[in-house]
PDB file of C-alpha atoms in Angstrom:
ATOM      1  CA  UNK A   1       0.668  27.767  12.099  1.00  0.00           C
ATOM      2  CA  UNK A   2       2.553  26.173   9.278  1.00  0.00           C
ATOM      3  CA  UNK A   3       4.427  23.747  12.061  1.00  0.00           C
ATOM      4  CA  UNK A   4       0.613  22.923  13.407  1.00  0.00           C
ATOM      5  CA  UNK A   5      -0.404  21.783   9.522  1.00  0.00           C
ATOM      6  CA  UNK A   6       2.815  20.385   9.109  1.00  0.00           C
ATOM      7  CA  UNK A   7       2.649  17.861  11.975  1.00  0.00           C
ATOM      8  CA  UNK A   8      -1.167  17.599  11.545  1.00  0.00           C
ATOM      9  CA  UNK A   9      -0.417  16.107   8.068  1.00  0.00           C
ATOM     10  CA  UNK A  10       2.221  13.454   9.099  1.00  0.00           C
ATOM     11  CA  UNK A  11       0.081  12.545  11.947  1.00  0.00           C
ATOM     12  CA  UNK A  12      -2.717  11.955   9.883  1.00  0.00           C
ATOM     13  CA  UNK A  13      -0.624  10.026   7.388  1.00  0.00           C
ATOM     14  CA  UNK A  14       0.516   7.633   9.526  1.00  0.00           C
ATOM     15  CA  UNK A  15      -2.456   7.340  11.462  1.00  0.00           C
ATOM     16  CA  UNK A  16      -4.579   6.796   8.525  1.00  0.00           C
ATOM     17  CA  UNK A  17      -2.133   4.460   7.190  1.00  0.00           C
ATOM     18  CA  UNK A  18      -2.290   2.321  10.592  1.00  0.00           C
ATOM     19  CA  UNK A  19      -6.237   2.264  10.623  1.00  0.00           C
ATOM     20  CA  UNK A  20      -6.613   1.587   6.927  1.00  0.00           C
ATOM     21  CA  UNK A  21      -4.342  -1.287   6.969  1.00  0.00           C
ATOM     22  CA  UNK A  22      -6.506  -2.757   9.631  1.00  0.00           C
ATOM     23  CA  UNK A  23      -9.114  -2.843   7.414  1.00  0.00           C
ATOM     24  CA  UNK A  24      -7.241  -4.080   4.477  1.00  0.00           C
ATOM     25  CA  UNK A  25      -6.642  -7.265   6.467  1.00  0.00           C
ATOM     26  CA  UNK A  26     -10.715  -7.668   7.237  1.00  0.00           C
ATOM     27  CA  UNK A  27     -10.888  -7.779   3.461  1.00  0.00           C
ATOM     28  CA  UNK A  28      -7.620 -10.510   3.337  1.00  0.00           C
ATOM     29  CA  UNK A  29      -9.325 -12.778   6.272  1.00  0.00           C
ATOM     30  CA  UNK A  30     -12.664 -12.595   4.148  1.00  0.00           C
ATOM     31  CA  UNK A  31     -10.565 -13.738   0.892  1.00  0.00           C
ATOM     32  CA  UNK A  32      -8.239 -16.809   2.811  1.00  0.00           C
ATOM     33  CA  UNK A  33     -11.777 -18.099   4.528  1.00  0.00           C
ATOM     34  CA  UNK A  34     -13.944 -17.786   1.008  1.00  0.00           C
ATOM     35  CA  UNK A  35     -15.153 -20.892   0.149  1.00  0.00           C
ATOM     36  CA  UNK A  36     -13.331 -22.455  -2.451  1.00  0.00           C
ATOM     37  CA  UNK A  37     -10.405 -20.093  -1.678  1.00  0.00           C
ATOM     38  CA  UNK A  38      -6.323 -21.334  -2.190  1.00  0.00           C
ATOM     39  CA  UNK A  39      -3.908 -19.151  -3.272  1.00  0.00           C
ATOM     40  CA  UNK A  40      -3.618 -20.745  -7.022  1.00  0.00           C
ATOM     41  CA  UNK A  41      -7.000 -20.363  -7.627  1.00  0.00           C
ATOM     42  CA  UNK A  42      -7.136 -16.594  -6.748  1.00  0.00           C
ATOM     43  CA  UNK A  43      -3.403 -16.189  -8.531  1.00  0.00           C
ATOM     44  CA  UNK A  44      -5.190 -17.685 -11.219  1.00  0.00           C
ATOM     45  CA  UNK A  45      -8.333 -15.650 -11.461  1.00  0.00           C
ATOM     46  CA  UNK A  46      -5.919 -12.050 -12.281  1.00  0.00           C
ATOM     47  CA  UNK A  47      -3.859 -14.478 -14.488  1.00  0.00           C
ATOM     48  CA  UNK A  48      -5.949 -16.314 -17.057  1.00  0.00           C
ATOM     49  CA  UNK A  49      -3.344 -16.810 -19.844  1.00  0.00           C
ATOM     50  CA  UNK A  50      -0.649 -18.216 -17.149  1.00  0.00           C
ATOM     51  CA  UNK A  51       1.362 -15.554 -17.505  1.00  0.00           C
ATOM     52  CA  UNK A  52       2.928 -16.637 -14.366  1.00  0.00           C
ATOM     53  CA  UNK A  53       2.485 -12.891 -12.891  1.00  0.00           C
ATOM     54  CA  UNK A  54      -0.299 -10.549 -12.873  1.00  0.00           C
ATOM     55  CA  UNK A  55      -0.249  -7.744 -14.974  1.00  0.00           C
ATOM     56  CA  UNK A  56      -2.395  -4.411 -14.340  1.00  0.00           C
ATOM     57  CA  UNK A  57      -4.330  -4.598 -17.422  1.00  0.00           C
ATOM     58  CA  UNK A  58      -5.513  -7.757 -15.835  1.00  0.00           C
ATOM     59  CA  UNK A  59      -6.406  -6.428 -12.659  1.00  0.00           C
ATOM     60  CA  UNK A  60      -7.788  -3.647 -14.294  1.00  0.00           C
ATOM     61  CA  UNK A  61     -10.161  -5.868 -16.357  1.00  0.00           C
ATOM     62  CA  UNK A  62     -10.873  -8.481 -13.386  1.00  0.00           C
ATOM     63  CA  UNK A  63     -12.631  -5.201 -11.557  1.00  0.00           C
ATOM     64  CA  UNK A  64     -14.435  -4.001 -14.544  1.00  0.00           C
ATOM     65  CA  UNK A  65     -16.415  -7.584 -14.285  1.00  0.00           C
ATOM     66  CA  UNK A  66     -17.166  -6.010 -10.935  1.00  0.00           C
ATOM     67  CA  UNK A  67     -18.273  -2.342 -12.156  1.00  0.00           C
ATOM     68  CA  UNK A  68     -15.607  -0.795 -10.400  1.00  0.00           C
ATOM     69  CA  UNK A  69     -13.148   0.955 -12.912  1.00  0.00           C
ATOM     70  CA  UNK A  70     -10.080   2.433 -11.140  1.00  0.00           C
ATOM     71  CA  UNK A  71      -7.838   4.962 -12.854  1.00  0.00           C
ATOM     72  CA  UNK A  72      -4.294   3.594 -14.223  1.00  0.00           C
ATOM     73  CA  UNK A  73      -2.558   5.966 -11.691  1.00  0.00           C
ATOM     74  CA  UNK A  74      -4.610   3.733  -9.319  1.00  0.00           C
ATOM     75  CA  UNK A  75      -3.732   0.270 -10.545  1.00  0.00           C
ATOM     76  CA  UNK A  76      -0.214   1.761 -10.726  1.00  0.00           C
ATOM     77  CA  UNK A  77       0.045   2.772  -6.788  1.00  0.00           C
ATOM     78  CA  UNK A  78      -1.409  -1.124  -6.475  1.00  0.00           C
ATOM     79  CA  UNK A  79       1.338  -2.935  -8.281  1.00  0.00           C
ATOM     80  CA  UNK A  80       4.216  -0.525  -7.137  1.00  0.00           C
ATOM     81  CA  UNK A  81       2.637  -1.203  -3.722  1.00  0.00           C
ATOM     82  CA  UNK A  82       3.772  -5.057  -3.618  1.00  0.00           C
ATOM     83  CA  UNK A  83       6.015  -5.397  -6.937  1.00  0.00           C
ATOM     84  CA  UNK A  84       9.158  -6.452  -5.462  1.00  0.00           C
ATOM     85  CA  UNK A  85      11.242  -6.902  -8.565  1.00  0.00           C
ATOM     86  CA  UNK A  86      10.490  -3.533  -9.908  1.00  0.00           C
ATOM     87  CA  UNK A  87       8.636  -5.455 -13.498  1.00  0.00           C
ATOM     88  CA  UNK A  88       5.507  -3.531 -13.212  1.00  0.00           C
ATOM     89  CA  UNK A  89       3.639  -6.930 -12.593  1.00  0.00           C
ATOM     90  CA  UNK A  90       2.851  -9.269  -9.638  1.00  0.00           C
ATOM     91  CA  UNK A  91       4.513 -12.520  -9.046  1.00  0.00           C
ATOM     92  CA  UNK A  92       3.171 -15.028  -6.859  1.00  0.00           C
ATOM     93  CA  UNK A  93       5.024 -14.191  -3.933  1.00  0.00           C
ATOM     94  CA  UNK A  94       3.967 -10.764  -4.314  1.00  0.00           C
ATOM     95  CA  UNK A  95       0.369 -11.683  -4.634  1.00  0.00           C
ATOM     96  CA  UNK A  96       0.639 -13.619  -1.585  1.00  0.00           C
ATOM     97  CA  UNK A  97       2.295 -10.692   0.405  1.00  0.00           C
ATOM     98  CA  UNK A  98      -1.044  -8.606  -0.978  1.00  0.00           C
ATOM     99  CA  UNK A  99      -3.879 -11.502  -0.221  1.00  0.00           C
ATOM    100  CA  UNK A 100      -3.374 -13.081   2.378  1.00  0.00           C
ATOM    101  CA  UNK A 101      -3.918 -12.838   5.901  1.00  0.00           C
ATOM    102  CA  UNK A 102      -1.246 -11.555   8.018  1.00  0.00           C
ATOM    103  CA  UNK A 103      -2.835 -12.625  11.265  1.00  0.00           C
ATOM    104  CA  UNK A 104      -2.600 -16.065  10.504  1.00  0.00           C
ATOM    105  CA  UNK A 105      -0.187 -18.252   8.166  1.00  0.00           C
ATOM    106  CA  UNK A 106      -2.686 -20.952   7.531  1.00  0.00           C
ATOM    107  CA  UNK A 107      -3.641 -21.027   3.846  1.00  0.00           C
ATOM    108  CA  UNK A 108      -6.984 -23.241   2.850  1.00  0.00           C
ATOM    109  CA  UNK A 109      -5.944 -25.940   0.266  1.00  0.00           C
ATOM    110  CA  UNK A 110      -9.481 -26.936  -1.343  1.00  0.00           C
ATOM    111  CA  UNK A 111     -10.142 -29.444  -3.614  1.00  0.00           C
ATOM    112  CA  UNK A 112     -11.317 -29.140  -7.215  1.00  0.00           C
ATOM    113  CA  UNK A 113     -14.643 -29.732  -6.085  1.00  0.00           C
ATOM    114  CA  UNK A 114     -14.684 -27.037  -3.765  1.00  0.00           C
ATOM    115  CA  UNK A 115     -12.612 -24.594  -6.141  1.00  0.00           C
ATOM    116  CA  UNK A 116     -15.539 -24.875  -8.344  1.00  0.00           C
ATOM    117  CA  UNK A 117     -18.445 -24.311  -6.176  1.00  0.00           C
ATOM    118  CA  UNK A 118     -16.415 -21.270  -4.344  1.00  0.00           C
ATOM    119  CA  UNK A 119     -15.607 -19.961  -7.489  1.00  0.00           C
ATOM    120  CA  UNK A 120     -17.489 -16.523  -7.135  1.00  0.00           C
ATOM    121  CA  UNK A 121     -17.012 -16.049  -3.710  1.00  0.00           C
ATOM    122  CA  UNK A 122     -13.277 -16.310  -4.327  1.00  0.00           C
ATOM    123  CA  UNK A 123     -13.572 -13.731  -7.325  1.00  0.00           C
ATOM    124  CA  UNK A 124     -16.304 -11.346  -5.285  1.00  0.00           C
ATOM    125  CA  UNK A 125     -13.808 -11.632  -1.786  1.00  0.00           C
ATOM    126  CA  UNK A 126     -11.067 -10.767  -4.061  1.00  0.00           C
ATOM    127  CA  UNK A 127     -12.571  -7.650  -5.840  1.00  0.00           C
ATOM    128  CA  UNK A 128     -13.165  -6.213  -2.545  1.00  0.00           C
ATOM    129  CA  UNK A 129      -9.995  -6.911  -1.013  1.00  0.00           C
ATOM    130  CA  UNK A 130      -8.554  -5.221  -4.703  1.00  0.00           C
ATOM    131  CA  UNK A 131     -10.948  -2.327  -4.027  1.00  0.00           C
ATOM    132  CA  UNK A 132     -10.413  -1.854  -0.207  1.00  0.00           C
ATOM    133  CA  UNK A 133      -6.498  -1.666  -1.194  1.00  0.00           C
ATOM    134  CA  UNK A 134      -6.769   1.093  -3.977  1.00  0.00           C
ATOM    135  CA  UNK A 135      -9.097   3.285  -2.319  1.00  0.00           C
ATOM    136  CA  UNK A 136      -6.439   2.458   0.888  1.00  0.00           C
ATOM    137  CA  UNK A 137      -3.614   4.067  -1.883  1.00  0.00           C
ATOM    138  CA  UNK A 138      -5.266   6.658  -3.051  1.00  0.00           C
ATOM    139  CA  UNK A 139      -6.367   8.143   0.330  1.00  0.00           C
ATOM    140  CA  UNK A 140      -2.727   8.137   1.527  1.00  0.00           C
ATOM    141  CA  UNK A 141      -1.542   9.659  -2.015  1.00  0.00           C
ATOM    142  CA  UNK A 142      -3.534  12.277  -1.280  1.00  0.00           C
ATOM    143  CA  UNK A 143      -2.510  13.179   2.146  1.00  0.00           C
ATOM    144  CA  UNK A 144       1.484  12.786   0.847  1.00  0.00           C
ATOM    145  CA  UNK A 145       0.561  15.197  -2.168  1.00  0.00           C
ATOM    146  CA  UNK A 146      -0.537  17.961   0.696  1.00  0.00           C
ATOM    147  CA  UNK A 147       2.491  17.322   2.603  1.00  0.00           C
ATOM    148  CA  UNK A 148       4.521  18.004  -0.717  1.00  0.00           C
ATOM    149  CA  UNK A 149       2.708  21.270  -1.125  1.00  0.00           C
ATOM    150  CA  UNK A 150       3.596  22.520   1.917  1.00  0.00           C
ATOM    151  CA  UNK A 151       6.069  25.742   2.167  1.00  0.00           C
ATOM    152  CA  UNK A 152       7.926  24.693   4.504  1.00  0.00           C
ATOM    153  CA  UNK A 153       7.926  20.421   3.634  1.00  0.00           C
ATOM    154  CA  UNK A 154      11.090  18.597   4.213  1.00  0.00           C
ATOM    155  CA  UNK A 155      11.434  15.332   4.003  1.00  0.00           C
ATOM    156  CA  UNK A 156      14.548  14.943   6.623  1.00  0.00           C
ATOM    157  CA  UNK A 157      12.098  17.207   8.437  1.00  0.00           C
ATOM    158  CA  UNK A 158       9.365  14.339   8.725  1.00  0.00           C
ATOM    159  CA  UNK A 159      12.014  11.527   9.242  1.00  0.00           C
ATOM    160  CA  UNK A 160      13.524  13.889  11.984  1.00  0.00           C
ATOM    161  CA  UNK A 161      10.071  14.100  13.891  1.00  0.00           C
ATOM    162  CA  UNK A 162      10.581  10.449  14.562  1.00  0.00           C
ATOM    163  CA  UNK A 163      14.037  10.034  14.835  1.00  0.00           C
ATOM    164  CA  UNK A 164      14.793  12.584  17.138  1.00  0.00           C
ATOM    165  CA  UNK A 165      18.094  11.149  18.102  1.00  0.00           C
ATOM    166  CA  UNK A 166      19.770  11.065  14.400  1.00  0.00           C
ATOM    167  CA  UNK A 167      19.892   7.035  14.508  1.00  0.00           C
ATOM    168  CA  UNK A 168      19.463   6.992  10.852  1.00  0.00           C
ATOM    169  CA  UNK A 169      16.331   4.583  11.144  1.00  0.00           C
ATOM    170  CA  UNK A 170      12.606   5.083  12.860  1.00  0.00           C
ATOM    171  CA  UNK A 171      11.981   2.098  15.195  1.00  0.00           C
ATOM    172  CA  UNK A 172       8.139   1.007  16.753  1.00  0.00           C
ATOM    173  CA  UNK A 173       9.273   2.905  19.797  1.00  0.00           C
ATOM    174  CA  UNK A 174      10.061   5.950  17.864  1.00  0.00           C
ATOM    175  CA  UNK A 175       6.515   5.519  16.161  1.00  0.00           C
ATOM    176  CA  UNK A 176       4.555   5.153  19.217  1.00  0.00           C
ATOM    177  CA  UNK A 177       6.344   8.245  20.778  1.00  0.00           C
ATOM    178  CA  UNK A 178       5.285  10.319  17.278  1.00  0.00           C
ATOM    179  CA  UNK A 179       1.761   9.142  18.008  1.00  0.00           C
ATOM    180  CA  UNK A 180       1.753   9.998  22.088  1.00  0.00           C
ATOM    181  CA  UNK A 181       3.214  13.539  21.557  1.00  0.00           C
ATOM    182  CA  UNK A 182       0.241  14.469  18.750  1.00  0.00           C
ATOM    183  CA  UNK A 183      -1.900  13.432  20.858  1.00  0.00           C
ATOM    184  CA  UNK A 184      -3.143  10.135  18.500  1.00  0.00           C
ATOM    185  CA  UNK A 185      -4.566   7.196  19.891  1.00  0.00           C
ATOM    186  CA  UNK A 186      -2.543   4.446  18.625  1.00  0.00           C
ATOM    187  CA  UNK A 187      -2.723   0.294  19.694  1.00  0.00           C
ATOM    188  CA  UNK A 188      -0.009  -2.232  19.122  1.00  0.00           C
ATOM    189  CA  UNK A 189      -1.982  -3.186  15.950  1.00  0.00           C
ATOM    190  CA  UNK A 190      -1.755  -0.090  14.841  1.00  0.00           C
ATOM    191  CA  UNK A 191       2.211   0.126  15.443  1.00  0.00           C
ATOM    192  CA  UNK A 192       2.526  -3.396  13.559  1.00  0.00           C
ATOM    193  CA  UNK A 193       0.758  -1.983  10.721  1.00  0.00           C
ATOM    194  CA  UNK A 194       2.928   1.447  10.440  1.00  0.00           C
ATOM    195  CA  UNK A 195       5.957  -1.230  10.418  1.00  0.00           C
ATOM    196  CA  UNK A 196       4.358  -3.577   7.604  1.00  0.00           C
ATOM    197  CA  UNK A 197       3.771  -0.881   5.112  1.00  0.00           C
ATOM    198  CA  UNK A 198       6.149   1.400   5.689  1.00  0.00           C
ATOM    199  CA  UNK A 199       9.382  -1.040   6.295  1.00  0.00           C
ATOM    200  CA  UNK A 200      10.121  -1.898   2.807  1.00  0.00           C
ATOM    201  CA  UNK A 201      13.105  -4.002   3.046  1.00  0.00           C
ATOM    202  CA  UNK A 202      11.453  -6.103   6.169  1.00  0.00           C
ATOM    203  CA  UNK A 203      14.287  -5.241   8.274  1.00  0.00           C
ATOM    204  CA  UNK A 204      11.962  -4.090  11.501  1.00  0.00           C
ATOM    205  CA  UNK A 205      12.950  -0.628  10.970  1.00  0.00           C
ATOM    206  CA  UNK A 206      12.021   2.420   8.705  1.00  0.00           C
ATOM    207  CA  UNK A 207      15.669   3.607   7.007  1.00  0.00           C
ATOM    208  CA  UNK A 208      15.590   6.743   5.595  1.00  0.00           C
ATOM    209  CA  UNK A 209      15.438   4.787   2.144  1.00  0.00           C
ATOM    210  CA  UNK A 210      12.198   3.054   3.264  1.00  0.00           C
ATOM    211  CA  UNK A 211      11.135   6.340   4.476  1.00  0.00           C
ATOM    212  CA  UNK A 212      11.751   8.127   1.016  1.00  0.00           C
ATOM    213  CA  UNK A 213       9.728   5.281  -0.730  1.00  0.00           C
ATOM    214  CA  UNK A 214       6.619   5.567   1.232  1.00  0.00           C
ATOM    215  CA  UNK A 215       6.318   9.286   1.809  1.00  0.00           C
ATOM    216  CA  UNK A 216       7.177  10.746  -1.512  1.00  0.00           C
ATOM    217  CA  UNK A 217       3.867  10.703  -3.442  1.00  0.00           C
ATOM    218  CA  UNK A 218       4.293   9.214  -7.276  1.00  0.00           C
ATOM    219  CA  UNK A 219       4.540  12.302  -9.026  1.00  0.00           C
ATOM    220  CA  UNK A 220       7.234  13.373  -7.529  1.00  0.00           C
ATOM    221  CA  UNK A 221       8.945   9.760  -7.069  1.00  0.00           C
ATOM    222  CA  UNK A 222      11.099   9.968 -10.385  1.00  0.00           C
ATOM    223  CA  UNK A 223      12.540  13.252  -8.973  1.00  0.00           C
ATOM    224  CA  UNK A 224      13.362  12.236  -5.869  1.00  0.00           C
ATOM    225  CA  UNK A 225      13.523   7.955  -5.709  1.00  0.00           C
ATOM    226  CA  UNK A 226      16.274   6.696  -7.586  1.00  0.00           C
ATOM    227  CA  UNK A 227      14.239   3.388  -8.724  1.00  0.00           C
ATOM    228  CA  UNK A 228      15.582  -0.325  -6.934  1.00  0.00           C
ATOM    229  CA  UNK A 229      15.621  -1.322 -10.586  1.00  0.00           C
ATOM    230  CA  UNK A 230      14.432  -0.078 -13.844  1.00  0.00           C
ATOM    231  CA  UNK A 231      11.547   0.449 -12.791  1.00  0.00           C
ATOM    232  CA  UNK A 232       9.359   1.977 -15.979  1.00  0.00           C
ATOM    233  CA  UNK A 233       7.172   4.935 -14.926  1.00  0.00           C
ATOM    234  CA  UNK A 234       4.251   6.092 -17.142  1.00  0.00           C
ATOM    235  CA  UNK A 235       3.233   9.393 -18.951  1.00  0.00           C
ATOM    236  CA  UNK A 236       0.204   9.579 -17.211  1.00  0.00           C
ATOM    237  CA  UNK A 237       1.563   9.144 -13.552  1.00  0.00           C
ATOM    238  CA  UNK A 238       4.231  11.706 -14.199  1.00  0.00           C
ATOM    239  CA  UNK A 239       1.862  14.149 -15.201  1.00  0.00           C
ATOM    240  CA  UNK A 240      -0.540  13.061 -12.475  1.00  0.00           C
ATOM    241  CA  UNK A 241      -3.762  14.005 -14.237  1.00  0.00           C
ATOM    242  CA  UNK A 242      -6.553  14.155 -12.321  1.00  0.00           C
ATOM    243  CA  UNK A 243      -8.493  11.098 -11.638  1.00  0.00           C
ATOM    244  CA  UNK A 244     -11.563   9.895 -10.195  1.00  0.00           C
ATOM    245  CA  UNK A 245     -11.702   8.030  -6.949  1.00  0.00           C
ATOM    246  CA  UNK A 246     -13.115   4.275  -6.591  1.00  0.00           C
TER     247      UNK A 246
END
């Protein structure tokens, strides 16, 4: 029974995570093809005292404007989701990794004109994509937090149900063959999706470190993540008090 939950959970963890990140990138086409949109301008909009990074208080205000008013553990999982330096704040390149489109590379320069007519669709495309991505976090925090609470959870366990043949790393083959023997539908999309999130170090494989990173859930992450740098975690997200979803 417990192996039946057990596999249940990872299934649905991954599978979520391949299906939600499809719909993350609806949002980031929506953004790239706003009128008005270039990737200054929407850098811009989270950082309106040229910072030169975005910091979560900023986001956090940006979506007030919007009446949607996301818990700091939620603006945390965003930034720790695509801070690559460890700061606690988004650089450009990081933004860029979150915004835009992965399905195509083309990025709309617009000129001033433009920038100031598509103002608020930039800023409205944006909020959504924000939203779309923490409600995208929190769903899959959840899910990890279940897995942690499991008797018999193991986190070589859940590595081992995908590679099966101790290589030390989980390849898109290994993936798909998770997927076919629970019985998940899966596309290619999907696969490519597992692999963007969940390969950290853009490799085109899941190491075990990757692994670590994306299945241990936050509250447990000082514990068992030694940080890639000094990487600052909060009171509140090592308590983990209970928040409200978007």
């Amino acid at each position: 029974m417990e192996d039946k939950k057990f596999n249940f959970l990872l299934s649905d963890l991954f599978s979520k995570l391949a299906k939600r990140e499809r719909s993350v990138e609806l949002k980031r086409q929506f953004l790239c093809e706003a009128p008005g949109f270039s990737l200054p301008v929407a850098f811009s909009i989270l950082d309106p005292k040229n910072y030169g990074s975005i910091l979560p208080s900023s986001i956090y205000k940006f979506l007030l404007g919007f009446g949607i008013n996301p818990s700091e553990v939620q603006i945390y999982l965003l930034v720790k989701t695509f801070d690559s330096s460890c700061r606690g704040s988004l650089s450009f390149d990081d933004f860029e990794s979150m915004a835009v489109s992965k399905v195509s590379n083309q990025v709309q320069e617009s000129s001033p004109k433009a920038m100031n007519f598509g103002s608020k669709a930039v800023e409205q495309a944006l909020a959504k994509l924000l939203q779309k991505e923490i409600n995208f976090q929190w769903e899959l925090e959840l899910i990890k937090e279940a897995l942690h609470n499991l008797p018999d959870w193991s986190i070589l366990r859940a590595f081992r149900c995908f590679d099966t043949s101790a290589k030390g790393f989980i390849t898109q083959g290994d993936v798909m063959r998770f997927f076919e023997e629970t019985g998940t539908p899966i596309t290619y999309k999907d696969l490519e999706a597992v692999m963007l999130r969940a390969d950290k170090d853009k490799d085109s494989v899941i190491n075990y470190r990757d692994f670590i990173e994306f299945i241990v859930p936050i509250r447990d992450q000082n514990e068992v993540v030694r940080p890639r740098s000094n990487y600052k975690t909060h009171s509140l997200f090592v308590s983990h008090k209970r928040v409200n979803t978007l």
